[in-house]
Amino acid sequence: MGNRDGRMAALFDLDGVIVDTEGDYSLFWKRIGQKYFPQQPTFDVDIKGSTLKEILRKYFDDDAAKVSEINRGLVALEQCMSYAYIRGVTKFLKNLREADVKMAIVTSSNARKMTQVRRMHPELLEWFDCVLTAENFRWSKPSPDCYLRAAEKLEMENSRCVVFEDSRSGLLSGRSAGMTVVGLSTTLPEEEVKALADVTIRDFRGMDVKKLTEILSR
């Protein structure tokens, strides 16, 4: 079946939604938090969904030495990540593509990171209509700015968009944008995700266009 009447779009966060990288990032930022903010044990959770630029500005006041240390660490980390897919996501994305559902990646990661992801998974360019990174919006999650921009770029009404997210800030971003939110319990406890999402799933196994349509119709 086709969907060229523009009635539905699927907007995906990247980390913890399409690729399984949250464990690597959580460990990295946990170590940074323990080193510089031992009084803030949830530092690695608190920064999720923020752009790197915002994290550096807010927590490190653009301290040149610390910024350099963090950037070097992230470059090394992202170069050796496997970027394994979340279970069931490739089958789901192919199904959406075959049904002509418009799709976008909406991530707080920067273009440098996306270069690494594309190196590992060049097929992503074929599946998605557009990719928005930190450079494409002014305010990061939980602001709705990124998802509103994605809907505008896809020429889609907000009410016809389904957001797939895993972090608290991302879930709040999708909700604030007036979109249907599907939360993945890949990063946060399932009960915490349920409180912020319209629907909660563990991964994409069992998801298809029919299921997506049912979710949007609720």
PDB file of N, CA and C in Angstrom, residues 85-157:
ATOM      1  N   TYR A  85      22.581  -2.547  15.247  1.00  0.00           N
ATOM      2  CA  TYR A  85      21.183  -2.130  15.155  1.00  0.00           C
ATOM      3  C   TYR A  85      20.367  -2.654  16.338  1.00  0.00           C
ATOM      4  N   ILE A  86      19.396  -1.853  16.767  1.00  0.00           N
ATOM      5  CA  ILE A  86      18.406  -2.316  17.743  1.00  0.00           C
ATOM      6  C   ILE A  86      17.595  -3.428  17.083  1.00  0.00           C
ATOM      7  N   ARG A  87      17.245  -4.433  17.854  1.00  0.00           N
ATOM      8  CA  ARG A  87      16.569  -5.602  17.293  1.00  0.00           C
ATOM      9  C   ARG A  87      15.267  -5.238  16.571  1.00  0.00           C
ATOM     10  N   GLY A  88      15.148  -5.724  15.345  1.00  0.00           N
ATOM     11  CA  GLY A  88      13.940  -5.545  14.548  1.00  0.00           C
ATOM     12  C   GLY A  88      13.872  -4.248  13.772  1.00  0.00           C
ATOM     13  N   VAL A  89      14.827  -3.335  13.989  1.00  0.00           N
ATOM     14  CA  VAL A  89      14.683  -2.010  13.379  1.00  0.00           C
ATOM     15  C   VAL A  89      14.878  -2.034  11.866  1.00  0.00           C
ATOM     16  N   THR A  90      15.796  -2.840  11.348  1.00  0.00           N
ATOM     17  CA  THR A  90      16.024  -2.838   9.898  1.00  0.00           C
ATOM     18  C   THR A  90      14.803  -3.367   9.145  1.00  0.00           C
ATOM     19  N   LYS A  91      14.190  -4.404   9.672  1.00  0.00           N
ATOM     20  CA  LYS A  91      12.992  -4.953   9.034  1.00  0.00           C
ATOM     21  C   LYS A  91      11.866  -3.921   9.044  1.00  0.00           C
ATOM     22  N   PHE A  92      11.731  -3.216  10.168  1.00  0.00           N
ATOM     23  CA  PHE A  92      10.697  -2.194  10.299  1.00  0.00           C
ATOM     24  C   PHE A  92      10.941  -1.033   9.333  1.00  0.00           C
ATOM     25  N   LEU A  93      12.181  -0.573   9.252  1.00  0.00           N
ATOM     26  CA  LEU A  93      12.504   0.540   8.360  1.00  0.00           C
ATOM     27  C   LEU A  93      12.265   0.177   6.899  1.00  0.00           C
ATOM     28  N   LYS A  94      12.628  -1.034   6.525  1.00  0.00           N
ATOM     29  CA  LYS A  94      12.401  -1.483   5.147  1.00  0.00           C
ATOM     30  C   LYS A  94      10.912  -1.547   4.837  1.00  0.00           C
ATOM     31  N   ASN A  95      10.125  -1.996   5.821  1.00  0.00           N
ATOM     32  CA  ASN A  95       8.680  -2.082   5.648  1.00  0.00           C
ATOM     33  C   ASN A  95       8.071  -0.695   5.452  1.00  0.00           C
ATOM     34  N   LEU A  96       8.533   0.274   6.246  1.00  0.00           N
ATOM     35  CA  LEU A  96       8.048   1.649   6.111  1.00  0.00           C
ATOM     36  C   LEU A  96       8.442   2.242   4.764  1.00  0.00           C
ATOM     37  N   ARG A  97       9.675   1.960   4.340  1.00  0.00           N
ATOM     38  CA  ARG A  97      10.153   2.480   3.064  1.00  0.00           C
ATOM     39  C   ARG A  97       9.328   1.919   1.912  1.00  0.00           C
ATOM     40  N   GLU A  98       9.041   0.627   1.951  1.00  0.00           N
ATOM     41  CA  GLU A  98       8.242  -0.013   0.902  1.00  0.00           C
ATOM     42  C   GLU A  98       6.829   0.550   0.853  1.00  0.00           C
ATOM     43  N   ALA A  99       6.331   1.013   2.015  1.00  0.00           N
ATOM     44  CA  ALA A  99       4.985   1.578   2.079  1.00  0.00           C
ATOM     45  C   ALA A  99       4.972   3.084   1.835  1.00  0.00           C
ATOM     46  N   ASP A 100       6.121   3.642   1.471  1.00  0.00           N
ATOM     47  CA  ASP A 100       6.230   5.070   1.170  1.00  0.00           C
ATOM     48  C   ASP A 100       5.932   5.971   2.360  1.00  0.00           C
ATOM     49  N   VAL A 101       6.185   5.487   3.568  1.00  0.00           N
ATOM     50  CA  VAL A 101       6.033   6.322   4.756  1.00  0.00           C
ATOM     51  C   VAL A 101       7.245   7.241   4.845  1.00  0.00           C
ATOM     52  N   LYS A 102       7.013   8.512   5.041  1.00  0.00           N
ATOM     53  CA  LYS A 102       8.118   9.454   5.165  1.00  0.00           C
ATOM     54  C   LYS A 102       8.842   9.221   6.487  1.00  0.00           C
ATOM     55  N   MET A 103      10.185   9.330   6.450  1.00  0.00           N
ATOM     56  CA  MET A 103      10.972   9.043   7.643  1.00  0.00           C
ATOM     57  C   MET A 103      12.124  10.025   7.792  1.00  0.00           C
ATOM     58  N   ALA A 104      12.459  10.287   9.063  1.00  0.00           N
ATOM     59  CA  ALA A 104      13.601  11.157   9.352  1.00  0.00           C
ATOM     60  C   ALA A 104      14.328  10.659  10.593  1.00  0.00           C
ATOM     61  N   ILE A 105      15.633  10.859  10.602  1.00  0.00           N
ATOM     62  CA  ILE A 105      16.418  10.690  11.821  1.00  0.00           C
ATOM     63  C   ILE A 105      16.539  12.068  12.451  1.00  0.00           C
ATOM     64  N   VAL A 106      16.253  12.146  13.749  1.00  0.00           N
ATOM     65  CA  VAL A 106      16.330  13.421  14.468  1.00  0.00           C
ATOM     66  C   VAL A 106      17.186  13.196  15.705  1.00  0.00           C
ATOM     67  N   THR A 107      18.441  13.577  15.635  1.00  0.00           N
ATOM     68  CA  THR A 107      19.383  13.255  16.705  1.00  0.00           C
ATOM     69  C   THR A 107      20.119  14.480  17.218  1.00  0.00           C
ATOM     70  N   SER A 108      20.458  14.453  18.495  1.00  0.00           N
ATOM     71  CA  SER A 108      21.263  15.521  19.088  1.00  0.00           C
ATOM     72  C   SER A 108      22.742  15.314  18.811  1.00  0.00           C
ATOM     73  N   SER A 109      23.098  14.192  18.204  1.00  0.00           N
ATOM     74  CA  SER A 109      24.486  13.951  17.817  1.00  0.00           C
ATOM     75  C   SER A 109      24.870  14.905  16.688  1.00  0.00           C
ATOM     76  N   ASN A 110      26.174  15.123  16.525  1.00  0.00           N
ATOM     77  CA  ASN A 110      26.619  16.052  15.492  1.00  0.00           C
ATOM     78  C   ASN A 110      26.944  15.342  14.185  1.00  0.00           C
ATOM     79  N   ALA A 111      27.274  16.141  13.177  1.00  0.00           N
ATOM     80  CA  ALA A 111      27.544  15.597  11.841  1.00  0.00           C
ATOM     81  C   ALA A 111      28.758  14.681  11.838  1.00  0.00           C
ATOM     82  N   ARG A 112      29.739  14.989  12.681  1.00  0.00           N
ATOM     83  CA  ARG A 112      30.925  14.127  12.775  1.00  0.00           C
ATOM     84  C   ARG A 112      30.538  12.708  13.170  1.00  0.00           C
ATOM     85  N   LYS A 113      29.646  12.610  14.139  1.00  0.00           N
ATOM     86  CA  LYS A 113      29.181  11.292  14.593  1.00  0.00           C
ATOM     87  C   LYS A 113      28.421  10.581  13.468  1.00  0.00           C
ATOM     88  N   MET A 114      27.577  11.320  12.751  1.00  0.00           N
ATOM     89  CA  MET A 114      26.801  10.702  11.678  1.00  0.00           C
ATOM     90  C   MET A 114      27.688  10.177  10.569  1.00  0.00           C
ATOM     91  N   THR A 115      28.836  10.795  10.371  1.00  0.00           N
ATOM     92  CA  THR A 115      29.781  10.304   9.372  1.00  0.00           C
ATOM     93  C   THR A 115      30.239   8.902   9.729  1.00  0.00           C
ATOM     94  N   GLN A 116      30.467   8.660  11.014  1.00  0.00           N
ATOM     95  CA  GLN A 116      30.868   7.325  11.475  1.00  0.00           C
ATOM     96  C   GLN A 116      29.731   6.316  11.306  1.00  0.00           C
ATOM     97  N   VAL A 117      28.513   6.748  11.627  1.00  0.00           N
ATOM     98  CA  VAL A 117      27.358   5.851  11.491  1.00  0.00           C
ATOM     99  C   VAL A 117      27.150   5.467  10.029  1.00  0.00           C
ATOM    100  N   ARG A 118      27.266   6.429   9.157  1.00  0.00           N
ATOM    101  CA  ARG A 118      27.075   6.168   7.735  1.00  0.00           C
ATOM    102  C   ARG A 118      28.180   5.276   7.183  1.00  0.00           C
ATOM    103  N   ARG A 119      29.373   5.401   7.745  1.00  0.00           N
ATOM    104  CA  ARG A 119      30.471   4.535   7.322  1.00  0.00           C
ATOM    105  C   ARG A 119      30.152   3.076   7.640  1.00  0.00           C
ATOM    106  N   MET A 120      29.526   2.860   8.792  1.00  0.00           N
ATOM    107  CA  MET A 120      29.165   1.499   9.198  1.00  0.00           C
ATOM    108  C   MET A 120      27.877   1.030   8.536  1.00  0.00           C
ATOM    109  N   HIS A 121      26.949   1.964   8.291  1.00  0.00           N
ATOM    110  CA  HIS A 121      25.624   1.614   7.751  1.00  0.00           C
ATOM    111  C   HIS A 121      25.237   2.554   6.607  1.00  0.00           C
ATOM    112  N   PRO A 122      25.870   2.455   5.457  1.00  0.00           N
ATOM    113  CA  PRO A 122      25.556   3.350   4.328  1.00  0.00           C
ATOM    114  C   PRO A 122      24.113   3.230   3.855  1.00  0.00           C
ATOM    115  N   GLU A 123      23.448   2.128   4.175  1.00  0.00           N
ATOM    116  CA  GLU A 123      22.059   1.933   3.741  1.00  0.00           C
ATOM    117  C   GLU A 123      21.098   2.917   4.400  1.00  0.00           C
ATOM    118  N   LEU A 124      21.511   3.557   5.496  1.00  0.00           N
ATOM    119  CA  LEU A 124      20.640   4.519   6.161  1.00  0.00           C
ATOM    120  C   LEU A 124      20.221   5.643   5.218  1.00  0.00           C
ATOM    121  N   LEU A 125      21.104   6.010   4.317  1.00  0.00           N
ATOM    122  CA  LEU A 125      20.801   7.074   3.366  1.00  0.00           C
ATOM    123  C   LEU A 125      19.644   6.687   2.443  1.00  0.00           C
ATOM    124  N   GLU A 126      19.491   5.407   2.209  1.00  0.00           N
ATOM    125  CA  GLU A 126      18.437   4.939   1.318  1.00  0.00           C
ATOM    126  C   GLU A 126      17.089   4.879   2.027  1.00  0.00           C
ATOM    127  N   TRP A 127      17.109   4.649   3.321  1.00  0.00           N
ATOM    128  CA  TRP A 127      15.860   4.464   4.051  1.00  0.00           C
ATOM    129  C   TRP A 127      15.196   5.774   4.466  1.00  0.00           C
ATOM    130  N   PHE A 128      15.981   6.804   4.753  1.00  0.00           N
ATOM    131  CA  PHE A 128      15.426   8.029   5.326  1.00  0.00           C
ATOM    132  C   PHE A 128      15.359   9.168   4.325  1.00  0.00           C
ATOM    133  N   ASP A 129      14.290   9.956   4.459  1.00  0.00           N
ATOM    134  CA  ASP A 129      14.107  11.120   3.593  1.00  0.00           C
ATOM    135  C   ASP A 129      15.011  12.269   4.019  1.00  0.00           C
ATOM    136  N   CYS A 130      15.310  12.353   5.311  1.00  0.00           N
ATOM    137  CA  CYS A 130      16.209  13.397   5.780  1.00  0.00           C
ATOM    138  C   CYS A 130      16.832  13.002   7.115  1.00  0.00           C
ATOM    139  N   VAL A 131      17.965  13.612   7.420  1.00  0.00           N
ATOM    140  CA  VAL A 131      18.668  13.378   8.677  1.00  0.00           C
ATOM    141  C   VAL A 131      18.967  14.730   9.305  1.00  0.00           C
ATOM    142  N   LEU A 132      18.464  14.959  10.504  1.00  0.00           N
ATOM    143  CA  LEU A 132      18.717  16.200  11.220  1.00  0.00           C
ATOM    144  C   LEU A 132      19.663  15.914  12.381  1.00  0.00           C
ATOM    145  N   THR A 133      20.777  16.650  12.418  1.00  0.00           N
ATOM    146  CA  THR A 133      21.748  16.529  13.497  1.00  0.00           C
ATOM    147  C   THR A 133      21.775  17.823  14.308  1.00  0.00           C
ATOM    148  N   ALA A 134      22.661  17.878  15.294  1.00  0.00           N
ATOM    149  CA  ALA A 134      22.707  19.034  16.196  1.00  0.00           C
ATOM    150  C   ALA A 134      22.890  20.350  15.458  1.00  0.00           C
ATOM    151  N   GLU A 135      23.530  20.304  14.305  1.00  0.00           N
ATOM    152  CA  GLU A 135      23.773  21.530  13.541  1.00  0.00           C
ATOM    153  C   GLU A 135      22.510  22.091  12.887  1.00  0.00           C
ATOM    154  N   ASN A 136      21.431  21.308  12.875  1.00  0.00           N
ATOM    155  CA  ASN A 136      20.230  21.695  12.127  1.00  0.00           C
ATOM    156  C   ASN A 136      19.137  22.337  12.968  1.00  0.00           C
ATOM    157  N   PHE A 137      19.356  22.453  14.272  1.00  0.00           N
ATOM    158  CA  PHE A 137      18.347  23.117  15.098  1.00  0.00           C
ATOM    159  C   PHE A 137      19.032  23.873  16.233  1.00  0.00           C
ATOM    160  N   ARG A 138      18.364  24.896  16.714  1.00  0.00           N
ATOM    161  CA  ARG A 138      18.963  25.782  17.719  1.00  0.00           C
ATOM    162  C   ARG A 138      18.891  25.184  19.117  1.00  0.00           C
ATOM    163  N   TRP A 139      17.733  24.614  19.459  1.00  0.00           N
ATOM    164  CA  TRP A 139      17.519  24.112  20.813  1.00  0.00           C
ATOM    165  C   TRP A 139      17.424  22.588  20.783  1.00  0.00           C
ATOM    166  N   SER A 140      18.159  21.947  21.662  1.00  0.00           N
ATOM    167  CA  SER A 140      18.117  20.488  21.696  1.00  0.00           C
ATOM    168  C   SER A 140      16.976  19.999  22.578  1.00  0.00           C
ATOM    169  N   LYS A 141      16.737  18.721  22.571  1.00  0.00           N
ATOM    170  CA  LYS A 141      15.720  18.103  23.405  1.00  0.00           C
ATOM    171  C   LYS A 141      16.019  18.428  24.876  1.00  0.00           C
ATOM    172  N   PRO A 142      15.011  18.714  25.701  1.00  0.00           N
ATOM    173  CA  PRO A 142      13.583  18.447  25.507  1.00  0.00           C
ATOM    174  C   PRO A 142      12.792  19.509  24.746  1.00  0.00           C
ATOM    175  N   SER A 143      13.439  20.505  24.203  1.00  0.00           N
ATOM    176  CA  SER A 143      12.720  21.454  23.346  1.00  0.00           C
ATOM    177  C   SER A 143      12.130  20.692  22.156  1.00  0.00           C
ATOM    178  N   PRO A 144      10.948  21.067  21.690  1.00  0.00           N
ATOM    179  CA  PRO A 144      10.342  20.403  20.530  1.00  0.00           C
ATOM    180  C   PRO A 144      10.933  20.843  19.201  1.00  0.00           C
ATOM    181  N   ASP A 145      11.862  21.800  19.236  1.00  0.00           N
ATOM    182  CA  ASP A 145      12.388  22.425  18.021  1.00  0.00           C
ATOM    183  C   ASP A 145      12.826  21.419  16.965  1.00  0.00           C
ATOM    184  N   CYS A 146      13.588  20.398  17.379  1.00  0.00           N
ATOM    185  CA  CYS A 146      14.131  19.452  16.398  1.00  0.00           C
ATOM    186  C   CYS A 146      13.032  18.669  15.687  1.00  0.00           C
ATOM    187  N   TYR A 147      12.018  18.248  16.428  1.00  0.00           N
ATOM    188  CA  TYR A 147      10.945  17.471  15.801  1.00  0.00           C
ATOM    189  C   TYR A 147      10.016  18.356  14.976  1.00  0.00           C
ATOM    190  N   LEU A 148       9.819  19.577  15.404  1.00  0.00           N
ATOM    191  CA  LEU A 148       9.021  20.509  14.604  1.00  0.00           C
ATOM    192  C   LEU A 148       9.703  20.798  13.271  1.00  0.00           C
ATOM    193  N   ARG A 149      11.019  20.931  13.302  1.00  0.00           N
ATOM    194  CA  ARG A 149      11.774  21.161  12.071  1.00  0.00           C
ATOM    195  C   ARG A 149      11.709  19.959  11.142  1.00  0.00           C
ATOM    196  N   ALA A 150      11.752  18.758  11.724  1.00  0.00           N
ATOM    197  CA  ALA A 150      11.669  17.540  10.913  1.00  0.00           C
ATOM    198  C   ALA A 150      10.311  17.451  10.219  1.00  0.00           C
ATOM    199  N   ALA A 151       9.236  17.750  10.952  1.00  0.00           N
ATOM    200  CA  ALA A 151       7.893  17.710  10.366  1.00  0.00           C
ATOM    201  C   ALA A 151       7.775  18.727   9.236  1.00  0.00           C
ATOM    202  N   GLU A 152       8.340  19.906   9.448  1.00  0.00           N
ATOM    203  CA  GLU A 152       8.312  20.945   8.420  1.00  0.00           C
ATOM    204  C   GLU A 152       9.077  20.498   7.181  1.00  0.00           C
ATOM    205  N   LYS A 153      10.235  19.878   7.409  1.00  0.00           N
ATOM    206  CA  LYS A 153      11.062  19.436   6.291  1.00  0.00           C
ATOM    207  C   LYS A 153      10.358  18.340   5.484  1.00  0.00           C
ATOM    208  N   LEU A 154       9.602  17.488   6.173  1.00  0.00           N
ATOM    209  CA  LEU A 154       8.872  16.408   5.500  1.00  0.00           C
ATOM    210  C   LEU A 154       7.510  16.863   4.992  1.00  0.00           C
ATOM    211  N   GLU A 155       7.166  18.137   5.279  1.00  0.00           N
ATOM    212  CA  GLU A 155       5.867  18.696   4.896  1.00  0.00           C
ATOM    213  C   GLU A 155       4.733  17.861   5.481  1.00  0.00           C
ATOM    214  N   MET A 156       4.852  17.630   6.784  1.00  0.00           N
ATOM    215  CA  MET A 156       3.906  16.761   7.486  1.00  0.00           C
ATOM    216  C   MET A 156       3.311  17.500   8.681  1.00  0.00           C
ATOM    217  N   GLU A 157       2.015  17.338   8.907  1.00  0.00           N
ATOM    218  CA  GLU A 157       1.387  17.919  10.085  1.00  0.00           C
ATOM    219  C   GLU A 157       1.915  17.217  11.335  1.00  0.00           C
TER     220      GLU A 157
END
